[in-house]
Coordinates of C-alpha atoms in Angstrom, one line a residue:
X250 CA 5.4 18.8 4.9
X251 CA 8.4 19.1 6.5
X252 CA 11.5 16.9 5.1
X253 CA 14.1 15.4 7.4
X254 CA 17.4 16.4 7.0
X255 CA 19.1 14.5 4.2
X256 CA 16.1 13.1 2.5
X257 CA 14.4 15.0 -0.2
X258 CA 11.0 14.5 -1.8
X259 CA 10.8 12.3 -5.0
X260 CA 8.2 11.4 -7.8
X261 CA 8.5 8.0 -5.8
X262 CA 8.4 9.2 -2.1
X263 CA 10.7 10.5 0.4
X264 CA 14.4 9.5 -0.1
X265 CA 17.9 9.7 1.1
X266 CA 19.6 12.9 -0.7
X267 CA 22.2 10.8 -2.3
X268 CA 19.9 8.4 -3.9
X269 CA 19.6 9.0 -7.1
X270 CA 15.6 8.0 -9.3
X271 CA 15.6 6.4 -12.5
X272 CA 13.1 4.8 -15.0
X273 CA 13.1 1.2 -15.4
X274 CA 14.4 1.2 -18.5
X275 CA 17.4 2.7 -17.7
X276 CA 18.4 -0.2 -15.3
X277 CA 18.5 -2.9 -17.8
X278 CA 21.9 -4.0 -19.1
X279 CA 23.9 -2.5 -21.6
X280 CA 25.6 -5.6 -22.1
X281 CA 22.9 -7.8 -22.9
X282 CA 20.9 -8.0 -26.3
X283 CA 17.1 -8.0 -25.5
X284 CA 17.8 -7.1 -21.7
X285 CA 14.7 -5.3 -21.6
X286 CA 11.4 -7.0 -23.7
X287 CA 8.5 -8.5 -24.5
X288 CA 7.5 -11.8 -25.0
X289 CA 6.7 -13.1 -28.7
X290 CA 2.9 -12.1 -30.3
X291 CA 0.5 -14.8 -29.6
X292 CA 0.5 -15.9 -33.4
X293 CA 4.3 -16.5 -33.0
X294 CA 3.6 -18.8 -29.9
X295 CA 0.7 -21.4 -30.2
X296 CA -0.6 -24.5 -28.3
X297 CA 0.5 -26.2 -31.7
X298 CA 4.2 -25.5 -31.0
X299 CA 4.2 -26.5 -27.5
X300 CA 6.0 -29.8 -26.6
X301 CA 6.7 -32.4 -23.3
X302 CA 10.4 -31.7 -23.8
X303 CA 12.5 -29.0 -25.0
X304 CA 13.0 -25.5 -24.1
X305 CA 10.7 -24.5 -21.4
X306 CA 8.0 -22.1 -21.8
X307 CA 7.5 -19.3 -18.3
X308 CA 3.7 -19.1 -18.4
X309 CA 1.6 -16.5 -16.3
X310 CA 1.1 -19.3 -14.2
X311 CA 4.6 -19.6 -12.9
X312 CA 5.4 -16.1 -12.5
X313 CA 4.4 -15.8 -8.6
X314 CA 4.5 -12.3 -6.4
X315 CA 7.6 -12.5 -5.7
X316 CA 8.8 -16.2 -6.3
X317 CA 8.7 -18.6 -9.1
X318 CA 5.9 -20.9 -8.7
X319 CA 7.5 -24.3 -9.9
X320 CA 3.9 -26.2 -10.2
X321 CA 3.5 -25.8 -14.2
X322 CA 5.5 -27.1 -17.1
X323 CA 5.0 -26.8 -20.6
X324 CA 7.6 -26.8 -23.6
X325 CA 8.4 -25.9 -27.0
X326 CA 11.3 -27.7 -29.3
X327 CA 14.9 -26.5 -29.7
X328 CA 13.7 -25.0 -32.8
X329 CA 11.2 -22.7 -31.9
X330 CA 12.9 -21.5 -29.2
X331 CA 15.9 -20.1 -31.2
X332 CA 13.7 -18.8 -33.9
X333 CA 12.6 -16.8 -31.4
X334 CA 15.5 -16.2 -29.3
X335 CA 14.6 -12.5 -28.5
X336 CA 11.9 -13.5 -26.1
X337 CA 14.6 -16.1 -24.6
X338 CA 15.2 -15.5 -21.0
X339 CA 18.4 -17.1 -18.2
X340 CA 18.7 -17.5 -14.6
X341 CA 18.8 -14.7 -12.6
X342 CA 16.9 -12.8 -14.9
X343 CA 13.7 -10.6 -13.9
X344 CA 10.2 -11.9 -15.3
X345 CA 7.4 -9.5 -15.1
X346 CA 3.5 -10.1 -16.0
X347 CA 1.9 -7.7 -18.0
X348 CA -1.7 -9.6 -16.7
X349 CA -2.7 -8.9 -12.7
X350 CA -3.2 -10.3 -10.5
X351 CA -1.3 -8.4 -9.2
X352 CA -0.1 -6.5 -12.7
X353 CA 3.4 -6.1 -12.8
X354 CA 4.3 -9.0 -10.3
X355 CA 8.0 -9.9 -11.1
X356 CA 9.9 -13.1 -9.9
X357 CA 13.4 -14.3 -10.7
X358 CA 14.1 -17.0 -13.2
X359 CA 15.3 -20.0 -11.5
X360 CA 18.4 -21.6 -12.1
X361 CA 16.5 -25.2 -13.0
X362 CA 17.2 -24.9 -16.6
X363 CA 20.1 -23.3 -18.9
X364 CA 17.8 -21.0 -20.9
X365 CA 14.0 -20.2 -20.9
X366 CA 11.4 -18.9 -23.3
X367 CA 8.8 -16.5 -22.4
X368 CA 5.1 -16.5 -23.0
X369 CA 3.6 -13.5 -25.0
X370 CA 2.3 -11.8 -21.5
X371 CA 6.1 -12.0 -20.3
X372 CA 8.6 -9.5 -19.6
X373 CA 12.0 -9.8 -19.3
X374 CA 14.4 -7.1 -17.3
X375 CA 18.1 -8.2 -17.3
X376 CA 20.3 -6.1 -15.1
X377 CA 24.0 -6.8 -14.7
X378 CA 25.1 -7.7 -11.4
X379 CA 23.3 -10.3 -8.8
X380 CA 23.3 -7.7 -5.6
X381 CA 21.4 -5.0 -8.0
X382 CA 19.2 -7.7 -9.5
X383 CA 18.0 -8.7 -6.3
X384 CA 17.5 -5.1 -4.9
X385 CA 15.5 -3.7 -7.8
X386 CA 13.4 -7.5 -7.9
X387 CA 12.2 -6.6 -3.7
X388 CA 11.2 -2.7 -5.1
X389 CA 9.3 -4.1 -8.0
X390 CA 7.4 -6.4 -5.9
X391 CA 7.0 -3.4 -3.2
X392 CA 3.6 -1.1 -2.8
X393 CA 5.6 2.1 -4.2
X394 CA 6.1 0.6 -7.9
X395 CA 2.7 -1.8 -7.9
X396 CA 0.8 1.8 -7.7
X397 CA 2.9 3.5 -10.2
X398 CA 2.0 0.0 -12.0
X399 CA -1.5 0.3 -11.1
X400 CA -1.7 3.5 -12.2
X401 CA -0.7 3.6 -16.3
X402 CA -2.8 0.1 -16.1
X403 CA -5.5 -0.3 -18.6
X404 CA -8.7 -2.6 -18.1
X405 CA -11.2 -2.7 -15.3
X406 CA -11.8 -6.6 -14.3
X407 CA -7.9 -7.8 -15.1
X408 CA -5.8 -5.1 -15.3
X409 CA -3.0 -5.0 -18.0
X410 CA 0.5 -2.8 -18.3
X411 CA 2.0 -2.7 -22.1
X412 CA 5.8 -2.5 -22.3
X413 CA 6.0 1.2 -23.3
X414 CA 4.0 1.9 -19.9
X415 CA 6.3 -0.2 -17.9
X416 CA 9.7 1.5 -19.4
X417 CA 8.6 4.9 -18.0
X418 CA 7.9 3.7 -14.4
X419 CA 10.6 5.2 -11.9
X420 CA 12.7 3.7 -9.2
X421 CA 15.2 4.9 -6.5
X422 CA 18.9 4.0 -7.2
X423 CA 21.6 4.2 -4.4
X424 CA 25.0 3.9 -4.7
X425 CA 25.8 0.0 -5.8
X426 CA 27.6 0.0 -2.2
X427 CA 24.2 0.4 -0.6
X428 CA 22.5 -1.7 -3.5
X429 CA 24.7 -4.7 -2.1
X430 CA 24.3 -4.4 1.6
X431 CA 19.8 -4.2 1.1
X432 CA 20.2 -7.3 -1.3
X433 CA 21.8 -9.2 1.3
X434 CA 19.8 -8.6 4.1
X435 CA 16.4 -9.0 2.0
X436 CA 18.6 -12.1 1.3
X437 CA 18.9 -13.4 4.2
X438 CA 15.2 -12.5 4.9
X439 CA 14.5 -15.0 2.5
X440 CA 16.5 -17.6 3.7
X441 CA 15.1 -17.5 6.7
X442 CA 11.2 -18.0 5.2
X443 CA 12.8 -20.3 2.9
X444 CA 14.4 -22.9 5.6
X445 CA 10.6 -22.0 7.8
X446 CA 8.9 -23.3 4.7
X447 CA 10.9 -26.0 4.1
X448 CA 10.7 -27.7 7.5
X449 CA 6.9 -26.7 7.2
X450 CA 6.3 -29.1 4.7
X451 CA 9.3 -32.0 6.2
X452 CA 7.1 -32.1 9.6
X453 CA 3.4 -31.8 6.9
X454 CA 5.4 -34.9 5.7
X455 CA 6.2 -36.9 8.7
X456 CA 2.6 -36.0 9.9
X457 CA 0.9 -37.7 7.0
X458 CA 3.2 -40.7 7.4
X459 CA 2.3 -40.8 11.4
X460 CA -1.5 -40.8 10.3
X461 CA -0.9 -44.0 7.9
X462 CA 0.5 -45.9 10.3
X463 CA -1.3 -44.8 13.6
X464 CA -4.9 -45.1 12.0
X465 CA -3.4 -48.1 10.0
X466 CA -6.0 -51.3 11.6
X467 CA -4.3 -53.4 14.3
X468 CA -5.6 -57.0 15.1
X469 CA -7.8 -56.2 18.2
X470 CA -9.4 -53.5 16.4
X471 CA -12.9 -53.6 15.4
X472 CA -15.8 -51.8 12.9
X473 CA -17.4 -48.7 13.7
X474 CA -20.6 -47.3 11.8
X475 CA -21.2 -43.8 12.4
X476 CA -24.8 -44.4 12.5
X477 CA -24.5 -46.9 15.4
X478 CA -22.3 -44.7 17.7
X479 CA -22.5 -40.6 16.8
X480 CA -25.0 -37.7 16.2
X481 CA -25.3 -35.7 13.3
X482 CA -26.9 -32.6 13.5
X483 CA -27.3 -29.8 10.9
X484 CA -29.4 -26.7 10.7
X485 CA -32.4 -27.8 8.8
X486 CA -34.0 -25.9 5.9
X487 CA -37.5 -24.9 7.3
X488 CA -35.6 -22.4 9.9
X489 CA -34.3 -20.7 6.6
X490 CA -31.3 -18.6 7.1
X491 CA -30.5 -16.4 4.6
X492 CA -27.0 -15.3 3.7
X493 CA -29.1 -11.7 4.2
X494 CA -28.7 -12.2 7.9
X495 CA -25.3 -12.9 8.3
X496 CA -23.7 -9.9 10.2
X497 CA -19.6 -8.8 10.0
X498 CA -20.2 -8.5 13.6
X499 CA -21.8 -9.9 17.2
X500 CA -21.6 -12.0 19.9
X501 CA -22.6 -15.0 18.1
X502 CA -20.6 -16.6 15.4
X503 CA -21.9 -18.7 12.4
X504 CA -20.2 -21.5 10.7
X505 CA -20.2 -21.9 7.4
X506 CA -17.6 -24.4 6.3
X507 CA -15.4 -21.1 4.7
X508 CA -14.1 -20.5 7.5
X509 CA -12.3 -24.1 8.0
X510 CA -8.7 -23.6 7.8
X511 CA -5.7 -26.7 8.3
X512 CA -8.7 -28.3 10.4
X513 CA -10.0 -25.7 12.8
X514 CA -11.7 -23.0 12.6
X515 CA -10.8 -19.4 11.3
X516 CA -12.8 -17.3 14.2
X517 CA -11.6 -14.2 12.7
X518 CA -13.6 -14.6 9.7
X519 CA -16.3 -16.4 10.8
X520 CA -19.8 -14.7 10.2
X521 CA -22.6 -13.6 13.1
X522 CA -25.8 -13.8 13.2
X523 CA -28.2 -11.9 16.3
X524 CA -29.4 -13.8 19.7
X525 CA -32.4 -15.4 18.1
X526 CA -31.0 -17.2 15.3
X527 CA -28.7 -18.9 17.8
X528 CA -30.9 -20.1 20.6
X529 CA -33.5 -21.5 17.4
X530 CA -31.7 -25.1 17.7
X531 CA -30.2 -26.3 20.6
X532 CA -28.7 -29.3 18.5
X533 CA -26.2 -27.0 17.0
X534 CA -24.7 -24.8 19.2
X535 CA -21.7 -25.5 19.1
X536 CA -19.1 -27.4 22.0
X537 CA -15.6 -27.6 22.5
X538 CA -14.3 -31.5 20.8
X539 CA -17.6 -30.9 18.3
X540 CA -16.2 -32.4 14.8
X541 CA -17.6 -30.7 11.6
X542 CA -18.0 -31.4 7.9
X543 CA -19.2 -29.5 5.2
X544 CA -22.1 -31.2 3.4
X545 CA -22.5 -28.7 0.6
X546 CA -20.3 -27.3 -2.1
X547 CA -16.4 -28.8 -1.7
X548 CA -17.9 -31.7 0.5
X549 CA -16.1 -33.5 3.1
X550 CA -13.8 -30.6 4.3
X551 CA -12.9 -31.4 8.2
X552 CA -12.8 -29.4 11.2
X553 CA -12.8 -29.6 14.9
X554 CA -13.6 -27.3 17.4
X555 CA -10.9 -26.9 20.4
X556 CA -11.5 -23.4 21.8
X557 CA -14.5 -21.1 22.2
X558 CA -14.1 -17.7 22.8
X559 CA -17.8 -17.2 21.8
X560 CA -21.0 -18.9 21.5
X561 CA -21.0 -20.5 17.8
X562 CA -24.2 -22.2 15.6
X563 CA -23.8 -23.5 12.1
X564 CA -25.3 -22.8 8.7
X565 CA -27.5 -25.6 6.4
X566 CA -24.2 -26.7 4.9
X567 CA -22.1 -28.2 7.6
X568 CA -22.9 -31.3 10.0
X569 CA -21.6 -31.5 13.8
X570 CA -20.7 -34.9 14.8
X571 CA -20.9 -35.8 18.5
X572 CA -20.5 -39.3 20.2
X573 CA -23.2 -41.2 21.6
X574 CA -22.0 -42.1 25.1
X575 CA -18.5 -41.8 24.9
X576 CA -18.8 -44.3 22.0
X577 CA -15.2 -42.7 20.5
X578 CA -12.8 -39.9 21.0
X579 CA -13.9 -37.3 18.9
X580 CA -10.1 -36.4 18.4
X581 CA -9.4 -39.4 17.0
X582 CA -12.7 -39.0 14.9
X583 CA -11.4 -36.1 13.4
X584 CA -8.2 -37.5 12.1
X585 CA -10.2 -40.5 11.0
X586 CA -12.3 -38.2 8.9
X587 CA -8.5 -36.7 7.4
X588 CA -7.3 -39.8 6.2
X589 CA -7.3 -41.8 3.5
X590 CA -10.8 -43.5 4.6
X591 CA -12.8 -40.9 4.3
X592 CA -11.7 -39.7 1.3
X593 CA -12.3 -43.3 0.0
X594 CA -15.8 -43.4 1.0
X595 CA -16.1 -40.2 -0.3
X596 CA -14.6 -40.9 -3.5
X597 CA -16.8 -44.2 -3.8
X598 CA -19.9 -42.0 -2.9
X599 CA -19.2 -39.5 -6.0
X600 CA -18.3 -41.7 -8.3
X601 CA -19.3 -41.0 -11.8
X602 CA -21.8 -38.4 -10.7
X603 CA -21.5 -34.1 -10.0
X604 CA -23.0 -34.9 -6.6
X605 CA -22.2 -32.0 -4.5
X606 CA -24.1 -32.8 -1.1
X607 CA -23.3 -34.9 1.2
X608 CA -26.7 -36.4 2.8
X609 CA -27.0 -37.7 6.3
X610 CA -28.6 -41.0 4.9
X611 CA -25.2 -41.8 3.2
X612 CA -22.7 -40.3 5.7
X613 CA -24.3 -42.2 8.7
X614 CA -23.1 -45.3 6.4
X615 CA -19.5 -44.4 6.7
X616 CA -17.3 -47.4 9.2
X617 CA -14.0 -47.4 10.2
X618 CA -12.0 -49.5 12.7
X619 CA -11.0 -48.5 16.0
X620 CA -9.3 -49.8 18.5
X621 CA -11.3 -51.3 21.4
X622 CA -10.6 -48.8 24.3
X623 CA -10.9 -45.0 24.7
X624 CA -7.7 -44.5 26.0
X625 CA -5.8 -45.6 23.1
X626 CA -7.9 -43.5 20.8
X627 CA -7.1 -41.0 22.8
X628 CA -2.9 -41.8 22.7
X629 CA -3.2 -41.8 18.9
X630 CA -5.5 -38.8 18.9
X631 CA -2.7 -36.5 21.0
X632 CA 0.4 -37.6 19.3
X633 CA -1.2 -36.4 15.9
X634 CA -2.3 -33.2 17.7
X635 CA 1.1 -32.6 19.0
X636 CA 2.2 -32.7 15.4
X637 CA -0.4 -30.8 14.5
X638 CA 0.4 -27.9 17.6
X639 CA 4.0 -27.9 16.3
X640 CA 3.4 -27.9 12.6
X641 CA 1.0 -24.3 13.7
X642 CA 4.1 -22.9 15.9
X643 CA 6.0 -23.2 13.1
X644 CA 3.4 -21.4 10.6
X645 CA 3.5 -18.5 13.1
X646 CA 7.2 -18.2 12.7
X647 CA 6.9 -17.9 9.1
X648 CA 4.0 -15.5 9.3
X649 CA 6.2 -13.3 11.7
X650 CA 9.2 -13.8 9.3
X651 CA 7.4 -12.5 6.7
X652 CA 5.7 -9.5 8.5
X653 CA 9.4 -8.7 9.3
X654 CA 11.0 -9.2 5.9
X655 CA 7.7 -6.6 4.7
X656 CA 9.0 -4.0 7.2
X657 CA 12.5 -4.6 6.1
X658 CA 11.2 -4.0 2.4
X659 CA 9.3 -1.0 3.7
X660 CA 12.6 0.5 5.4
X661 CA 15.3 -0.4 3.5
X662 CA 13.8 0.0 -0.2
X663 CA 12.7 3.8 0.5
X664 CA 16.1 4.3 2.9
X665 CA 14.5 5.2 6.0
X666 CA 17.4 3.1 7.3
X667 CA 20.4 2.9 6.1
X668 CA 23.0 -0.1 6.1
X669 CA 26.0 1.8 5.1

């Protein structure tokens, strides 16, 4: 293959000719005891010793590809912590899992607490300076090193990576210069998802507060049993599809209740199955404002159907819910069936029992209150979609934002463009 003048070929791809490739090892700081190690042996860290306050303890759990997943807190006392101060770790640190998925996933230790203690499957990397931190955490987390990871992995249904394995594993080093000037604009990449996220879950936030009080009952509004005023259809067991007949492609897609995602549906990977199997029951092909609810498995997921591209049936486990009449808006339906009331009646249904099927005879028992005309179902019904339609404008940001900050990785991390 032909190289481009001033890159040269590397154990770890193509790079610039002044870049420079080192092993992992030798990034770690010089200045810091323990920069580059281990967590403590599993008999030196037990369920015994852990504690509700204290020193916390970074679990598998909370080491994220990429970020620090905040959702899981355990501790151990003062004590243990300092009798085992080698496999302490700080803020700004580098955490990375020996376990997959993915092996060799590193985040950076948060600055919520003053000092850390890692779990045995830990690994802590301390490198001096923020700006080189931050590069060498983005080529960690990149493609290049999860192969070599991959690679020197042992174990075939969780894959595992011992320290001496990881120490040997190579990485490009450019001058600090160009170190800097990559961190900050991966930086500011971040930011960006960061502040997209953020405002994600603000307006997921108002939303939910909008669907309290809009769906909340007002005086003139009166009680609705579904089995006085809808249709439930569902296909029924005689036809018997098998998962055998679902095809990864067609012209007519098959609804499954997997496919449901924030309330719609996920056309993209939704099943097929041939001509016949659709035209077998009229009852559930499906329409535009159809409403849908799984019935088997994680019962009482919600979607609703606002575009076709193609024509659509369903599987055994998922009702459509059409009105009799114009009896309600099925819009407002819909965001009846994501609020707090039918989770209650669900809840009330399951009670003390493993019950995983919802059956007709029971849903059909499900009221709500409504208010008396269509056209105020419908006002409510909009101004939650418009919520709705700007909450998914906003997840399309972040999905471009981070399809750019990838290409960025891919670019900058391998210096097929350079900054400086």
């Amino acid at each position: 293959m032909e190289l481009n003048e001033g890159y040269k070929q590397t154990e770890v791809g193509l790079l610039p000719k002044d870049w420079d490739v080192v092993a992992i090892k030798d990034i770690a700081s010089r200045n810091k005891k323990w920069s580059f190690t281990g967590g403590p042996f599993g008999s030196n860290l037990k369920s015994t010793d852990y504690t509700n306050s204290g020193i916390r303890i970074i679990q598998l759990q909370n080491i994220g590809d990429g970020k620090f997943l905040d959702d899981y807190a355990i501790y151990t006392s003062i004590e243990k912590a300092n009798e085992l101060l080698s496999c302490n770790i700080y803020p700004g640190d580098l955490i990375l899992s020996k376990m997959g998925d993915p092996v060799a996933r590193a985040c950076l230790v948060p600055n919520i607490h003053s000092r850390y203690l890692m779990c045995s499957d830990g690994i802590r990397l301390a490198i001096d300076g923020t700006e080189a931190s931050f590069f060498y955490y983005n080529f960690i987390n990149s493609p290049s090193f999860r192969k070599q990871a991959e690679e020197v992995s042992t174990g075939s249904t969780r894959k595992r990576i011992g320290l001496t394995q990881l120490k040997k594993l190579l990485l490009p080093k450019p001058s600090l210069a160009e170190q800097t000037a990559i961190a900050k604009a991966l930086s500011d990449a971040d930011a960006w998802i960061q502040s997209l996220t953020q405002l994600i879950a603000k307006k997921r936030q108002i939303k939910q507060g909008a669907l309290h009080n809009l769906l909340s009952p007002k005086d003139n509004w009166f009680e609705i049993k579904l089995k006085d005023v809808a249709i439930l259809k569902a296909r029924i067991g005689w036809q018997g599809l098998t998962t055998s007949e679902y095809l990864s492609n067609g012209n007519y897609y098959l609804v499954t209740g997997t496919e449901f995602k924030d309330g719609y549906i996920d056309w993209a990977n939704c099943y097929y199955v041939d001509e016949e199997r659709y035209k077998q029951d009229k009852s559930i092909q499906l329409q535009q404002e159809d409403v849908l609810v799984t019935k088997d498995g994680t019962i009482g997921k919600v979607a609703y159907i606002n575009a076709l591209d193609k024509p659509a049936t369903l599987n055994s486990g998922v009702f459509v819910i059409r009105p009799k009449k114009e009896a309600f808006e099925p819009l407002f339906f819909y965001y009846i069936l994501c609020s707090k009331y039918f989770s209650t009646f669900l809840n009330q249904l399951t009670a003390g029992s493993t019950i995983n099927h919802l059956y007709q005879k029971d849903f059909v028992d499900f009221s709500f209150k409504s208010p008396p005309s269509l056209e105020e179902q419908k006002s409510i019904a909009f101004v939650l979609s418009d919520m709705d339609n700007e909450i998914s404008g906003l997840e399309r940001k972040l999905k471009k934002a981070k399809q750019i900050k990838q290409g960025m990785m891919q670019n900058l991390l391998t210096g097929r463009i350079r900054l400086i």
